Coordinates of C-alpha atoms and ligand atoms in Angstrom, one line a residue:
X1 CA 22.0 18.1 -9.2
X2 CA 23.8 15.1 -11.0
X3 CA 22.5 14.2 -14.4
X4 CA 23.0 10.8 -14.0
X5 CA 20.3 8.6 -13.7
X6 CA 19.4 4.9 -13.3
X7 CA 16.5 2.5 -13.1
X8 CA 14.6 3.4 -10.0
X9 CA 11.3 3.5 -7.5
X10 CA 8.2 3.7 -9.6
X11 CA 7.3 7.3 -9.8
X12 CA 3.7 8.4 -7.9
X13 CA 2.4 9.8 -11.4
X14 CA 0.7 7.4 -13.6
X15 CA 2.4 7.6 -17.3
X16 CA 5.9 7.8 -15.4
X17 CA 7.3 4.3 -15.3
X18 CA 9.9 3.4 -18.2
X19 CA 7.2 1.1 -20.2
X20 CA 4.0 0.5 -20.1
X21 CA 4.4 -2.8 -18.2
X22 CA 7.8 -1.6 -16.0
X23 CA 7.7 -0.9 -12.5
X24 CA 10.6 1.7 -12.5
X25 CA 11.1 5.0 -13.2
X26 CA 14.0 7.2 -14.2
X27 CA 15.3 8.4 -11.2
X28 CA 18.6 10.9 -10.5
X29 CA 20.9 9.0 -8.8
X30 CA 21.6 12.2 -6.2
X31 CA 18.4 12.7 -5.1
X32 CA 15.9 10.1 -6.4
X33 CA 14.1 12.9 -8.2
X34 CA 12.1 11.1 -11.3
X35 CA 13.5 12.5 -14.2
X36 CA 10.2 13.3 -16.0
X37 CA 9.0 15.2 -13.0
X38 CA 11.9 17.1 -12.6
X39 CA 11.3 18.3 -16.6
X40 CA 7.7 19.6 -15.8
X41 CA 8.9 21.0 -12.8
X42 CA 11.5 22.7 -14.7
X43 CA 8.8 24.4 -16.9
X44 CA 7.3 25.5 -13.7
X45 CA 4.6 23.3 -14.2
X46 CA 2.5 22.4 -10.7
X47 CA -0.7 20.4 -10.7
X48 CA -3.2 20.1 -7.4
X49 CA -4.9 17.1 -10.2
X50 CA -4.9 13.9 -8.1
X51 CA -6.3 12.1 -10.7
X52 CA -2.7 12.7 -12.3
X53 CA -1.2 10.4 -9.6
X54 CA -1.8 6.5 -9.5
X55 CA -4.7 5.5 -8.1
X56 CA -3.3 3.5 -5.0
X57 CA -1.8 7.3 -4.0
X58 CA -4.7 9.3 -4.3
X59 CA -6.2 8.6 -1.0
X60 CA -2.8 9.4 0.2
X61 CA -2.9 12.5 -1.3
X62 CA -6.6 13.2 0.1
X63 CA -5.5 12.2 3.4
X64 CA -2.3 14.5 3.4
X65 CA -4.2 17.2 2.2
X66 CA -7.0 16.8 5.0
X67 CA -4.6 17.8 7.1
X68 CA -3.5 21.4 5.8
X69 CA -5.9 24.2 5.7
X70 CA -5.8 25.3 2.1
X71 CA -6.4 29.3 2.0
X72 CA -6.0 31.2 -0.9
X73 CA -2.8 30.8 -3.5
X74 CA -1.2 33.7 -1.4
X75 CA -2.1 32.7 2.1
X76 CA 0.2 30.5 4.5
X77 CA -1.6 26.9 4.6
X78 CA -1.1 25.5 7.9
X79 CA -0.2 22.1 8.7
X80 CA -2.5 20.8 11.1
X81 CA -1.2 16.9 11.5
X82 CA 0.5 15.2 13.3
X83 CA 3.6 17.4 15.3
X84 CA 6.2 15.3 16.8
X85 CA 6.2 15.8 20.8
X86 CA 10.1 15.7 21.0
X87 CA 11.0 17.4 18.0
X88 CA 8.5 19.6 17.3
X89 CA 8.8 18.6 13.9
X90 CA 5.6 18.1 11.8
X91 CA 5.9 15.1 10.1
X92 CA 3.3 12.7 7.9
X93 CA 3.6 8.9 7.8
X94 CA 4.5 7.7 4.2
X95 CA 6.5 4.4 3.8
X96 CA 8.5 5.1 0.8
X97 CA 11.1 2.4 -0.1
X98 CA 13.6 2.9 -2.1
X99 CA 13.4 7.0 -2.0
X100 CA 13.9 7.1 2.1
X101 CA 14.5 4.8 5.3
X102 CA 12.3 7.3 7.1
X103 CA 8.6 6.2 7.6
X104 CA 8.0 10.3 8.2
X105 CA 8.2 13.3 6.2
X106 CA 8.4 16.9 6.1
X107 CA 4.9 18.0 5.2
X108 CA 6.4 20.8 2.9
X109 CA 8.3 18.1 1.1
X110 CA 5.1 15.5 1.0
X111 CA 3.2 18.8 -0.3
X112 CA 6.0 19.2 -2.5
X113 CA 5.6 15.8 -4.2
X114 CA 2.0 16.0 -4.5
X115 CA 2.0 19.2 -6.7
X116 CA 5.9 19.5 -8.3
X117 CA 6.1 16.5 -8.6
X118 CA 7.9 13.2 -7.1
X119 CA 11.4 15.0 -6.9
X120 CA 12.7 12.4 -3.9
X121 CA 14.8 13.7 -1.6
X122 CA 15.3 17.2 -3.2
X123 CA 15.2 20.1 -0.8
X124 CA 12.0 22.1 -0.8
X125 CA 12.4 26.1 0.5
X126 CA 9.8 28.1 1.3
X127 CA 9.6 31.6 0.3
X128 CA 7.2 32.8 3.6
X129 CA 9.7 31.1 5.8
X130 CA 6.7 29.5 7.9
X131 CA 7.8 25.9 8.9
X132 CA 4.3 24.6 8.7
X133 CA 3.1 25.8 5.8
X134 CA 2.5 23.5 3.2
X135 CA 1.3 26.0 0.7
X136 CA 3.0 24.9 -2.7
X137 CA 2.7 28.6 -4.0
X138 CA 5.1 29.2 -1.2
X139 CA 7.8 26.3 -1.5
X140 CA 10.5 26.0 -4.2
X141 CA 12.2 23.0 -5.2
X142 CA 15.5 23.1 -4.4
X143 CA 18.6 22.5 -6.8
X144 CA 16.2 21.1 -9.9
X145 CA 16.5 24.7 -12.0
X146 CA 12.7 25.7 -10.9
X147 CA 12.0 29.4 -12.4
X148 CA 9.0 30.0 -10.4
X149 CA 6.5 33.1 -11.4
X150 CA 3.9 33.7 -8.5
X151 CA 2.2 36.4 -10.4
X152 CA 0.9 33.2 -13.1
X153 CA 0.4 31.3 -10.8
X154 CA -2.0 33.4 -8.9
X155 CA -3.8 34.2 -11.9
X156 CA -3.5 30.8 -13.2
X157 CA -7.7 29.8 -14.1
X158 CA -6.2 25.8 -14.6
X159 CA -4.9 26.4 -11.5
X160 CA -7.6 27.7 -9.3
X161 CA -9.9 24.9 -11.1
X162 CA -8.0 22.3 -9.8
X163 CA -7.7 23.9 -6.4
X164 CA -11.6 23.8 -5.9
X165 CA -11.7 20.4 -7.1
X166 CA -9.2 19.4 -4.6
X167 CA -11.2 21.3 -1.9
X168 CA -14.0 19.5 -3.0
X169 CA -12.7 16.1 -2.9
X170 CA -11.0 16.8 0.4
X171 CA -14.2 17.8 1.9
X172 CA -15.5 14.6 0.9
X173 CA -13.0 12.1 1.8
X174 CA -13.3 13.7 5.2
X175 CA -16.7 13.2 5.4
X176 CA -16.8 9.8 4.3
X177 CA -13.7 8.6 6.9
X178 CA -16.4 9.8 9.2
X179 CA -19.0 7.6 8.5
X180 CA -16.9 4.9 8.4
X181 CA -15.2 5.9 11.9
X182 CA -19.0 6.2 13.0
X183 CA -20.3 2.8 11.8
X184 CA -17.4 1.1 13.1
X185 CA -18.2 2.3 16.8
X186 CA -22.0 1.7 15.6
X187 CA -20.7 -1.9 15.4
X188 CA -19.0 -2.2 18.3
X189 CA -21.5 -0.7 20.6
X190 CA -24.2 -3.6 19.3
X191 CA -21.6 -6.3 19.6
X192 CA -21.2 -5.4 23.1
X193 CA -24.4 -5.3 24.1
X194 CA -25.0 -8.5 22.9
X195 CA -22.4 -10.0 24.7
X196 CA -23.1 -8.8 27.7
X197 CA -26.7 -10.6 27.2
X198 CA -25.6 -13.9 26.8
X199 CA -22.2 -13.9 28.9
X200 CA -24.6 -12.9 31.6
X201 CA -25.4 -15.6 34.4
X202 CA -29.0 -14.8 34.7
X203 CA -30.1 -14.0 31.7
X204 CA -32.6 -16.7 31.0
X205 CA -32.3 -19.6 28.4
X206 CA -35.1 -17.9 26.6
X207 CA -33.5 -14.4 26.2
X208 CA -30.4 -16.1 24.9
X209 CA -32.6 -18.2 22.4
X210 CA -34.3 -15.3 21.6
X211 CA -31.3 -13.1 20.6
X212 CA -29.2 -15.8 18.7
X213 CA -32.1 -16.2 16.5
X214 CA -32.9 -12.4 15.9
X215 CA -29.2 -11.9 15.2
X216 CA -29.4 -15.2 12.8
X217 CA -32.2 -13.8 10.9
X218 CA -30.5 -10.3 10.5
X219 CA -27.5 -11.9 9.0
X220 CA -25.6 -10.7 12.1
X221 CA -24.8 -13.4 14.6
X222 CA -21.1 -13.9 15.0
X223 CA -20.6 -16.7 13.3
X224 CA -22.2 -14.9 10.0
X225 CA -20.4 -11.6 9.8
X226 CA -16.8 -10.7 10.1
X227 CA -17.3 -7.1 11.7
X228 CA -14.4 -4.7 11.2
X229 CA -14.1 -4.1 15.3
X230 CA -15.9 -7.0 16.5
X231 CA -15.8 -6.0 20.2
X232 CA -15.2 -8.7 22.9
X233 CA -15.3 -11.3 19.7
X234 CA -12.1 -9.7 18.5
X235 CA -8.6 -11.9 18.4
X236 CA -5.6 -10.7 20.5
X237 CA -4.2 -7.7 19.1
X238 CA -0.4 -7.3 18.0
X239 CA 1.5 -5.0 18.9
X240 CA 2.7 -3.9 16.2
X241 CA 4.4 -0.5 15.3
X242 CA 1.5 2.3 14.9
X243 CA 1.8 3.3 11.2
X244 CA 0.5 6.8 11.6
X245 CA 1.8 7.8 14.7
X246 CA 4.5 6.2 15.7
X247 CA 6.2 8.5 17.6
X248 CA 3.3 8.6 19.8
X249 CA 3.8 8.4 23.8
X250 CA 2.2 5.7 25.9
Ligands
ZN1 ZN1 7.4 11.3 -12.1
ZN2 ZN1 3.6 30.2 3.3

């Protein structure tokens, strides 16, 4: 790796940028690797903490890691996301200007930057050779000077503390993206049924009357709310590239 490095992307872990008020980080100019991340990694240092990450990337982190199974520290951790048709290729949607062009990752690399550390474009390698395993006991940062132990790290109490937290907070995120996923076809189910009411022909003046009001009274008519899937209500949809699966087939 080059030693050079220059004014770059704001770095994922809060306490990274060059001031308190900057929006850059210091960044190697070969592989976009922030340089203060590169010196923990160096000491072999590897966090599963996602408070230590800004807060607009911790969902991001939750989300990513909702999609691995995390086993034990010596166990293979499957990816179980998204695996592109053509390619075969898992990938994970992250738009990362500045570091890549590509909207998709390698989810050994995203794993990678979520416990080494935000080392950019710096290879990853795993030691179990298992192309979807995103266990980061198992994958080596390439080219940074990385003296990994796996014997510490297995024993590591820190470590394992931070991995039940993370299972923890996983287990919760996925939980509460279901409930949301839920109340939005909650919402769309009544919306439609209401519809159907009063687009109806013969439904009589009185039924209409009688619905408006109800729904006025709840707080729920149309005109009062601005539900998240608002069913035949809803505007014209764009078309507009598919963030998280883009590679999708119609
Ligand atoms: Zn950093
Ligand atoms: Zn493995």
């Amino acid at each position: 790796m080059s030693n050079t490095a220059e004014e770059g992307e704001l770095c994922i872990y809060s306490g990274h940028s060059l001031g308190r008020f900057s929006s850059h980080s210091m960044r190697y100019d070969s592989h976009q690797a922030c340089v203060r991340c590169v010196s923990s990694a160096r000491e072999g240092m590897l966090s599963f903490d996602i408070d230590r990450l800004m807060k607009k990337y911790r969902n991001k982190a939750l989300k990513f890691w909702s999609q691995v199974d995390i086993g034990q520290p010596d166990e293979c951790w499957m990816w179980n996301g998204v695996v592109n048709p053509r390619t075969k290729q898992p990938q994970f949607a992250w738009r990362r200007p500045g570091i890549s062009t590509s909207t998709q990752h390698h989810p050994q690399r995203v794993a990678m930057w979520f416990t080494w550390g935000d080392l950019g474009f710096t290879g990853v390698k795993t030691t179990c050779g298992e192309k979807y395993c995103c266990n980061p006991f198992h994958l080596i940062p390439q080219h940074v000077g990385v003296f990994v132990d796996q014997d510490s790290y297995v024993d590591s109490f820190e470590l394992a503390c931070e991995l039940h937290t993370l299972r923890q907070q996983v287990q919760e995120y996925v939980i509460e993206e279901a409930i949301k996923e839920e109340q939005k076809n909650d919402d769309t189910a009544e919306i439609e049924a209401r519809a159907a009411l009063l687009l109806d022909p013969n439904t009589q003046y009185v039924d209409r009357f009688e619905a408006v009001m109800t729904d006025i009274l709840a707080g729920k008519h149309i005109s009062q709310t601005e539900p998240s899937n608002p069913g035949l209500f809803r505007a014209p949809t764009d078309n507009e590239e598919n963030d998280e699966n883009p590679t999708e087939e119609f």
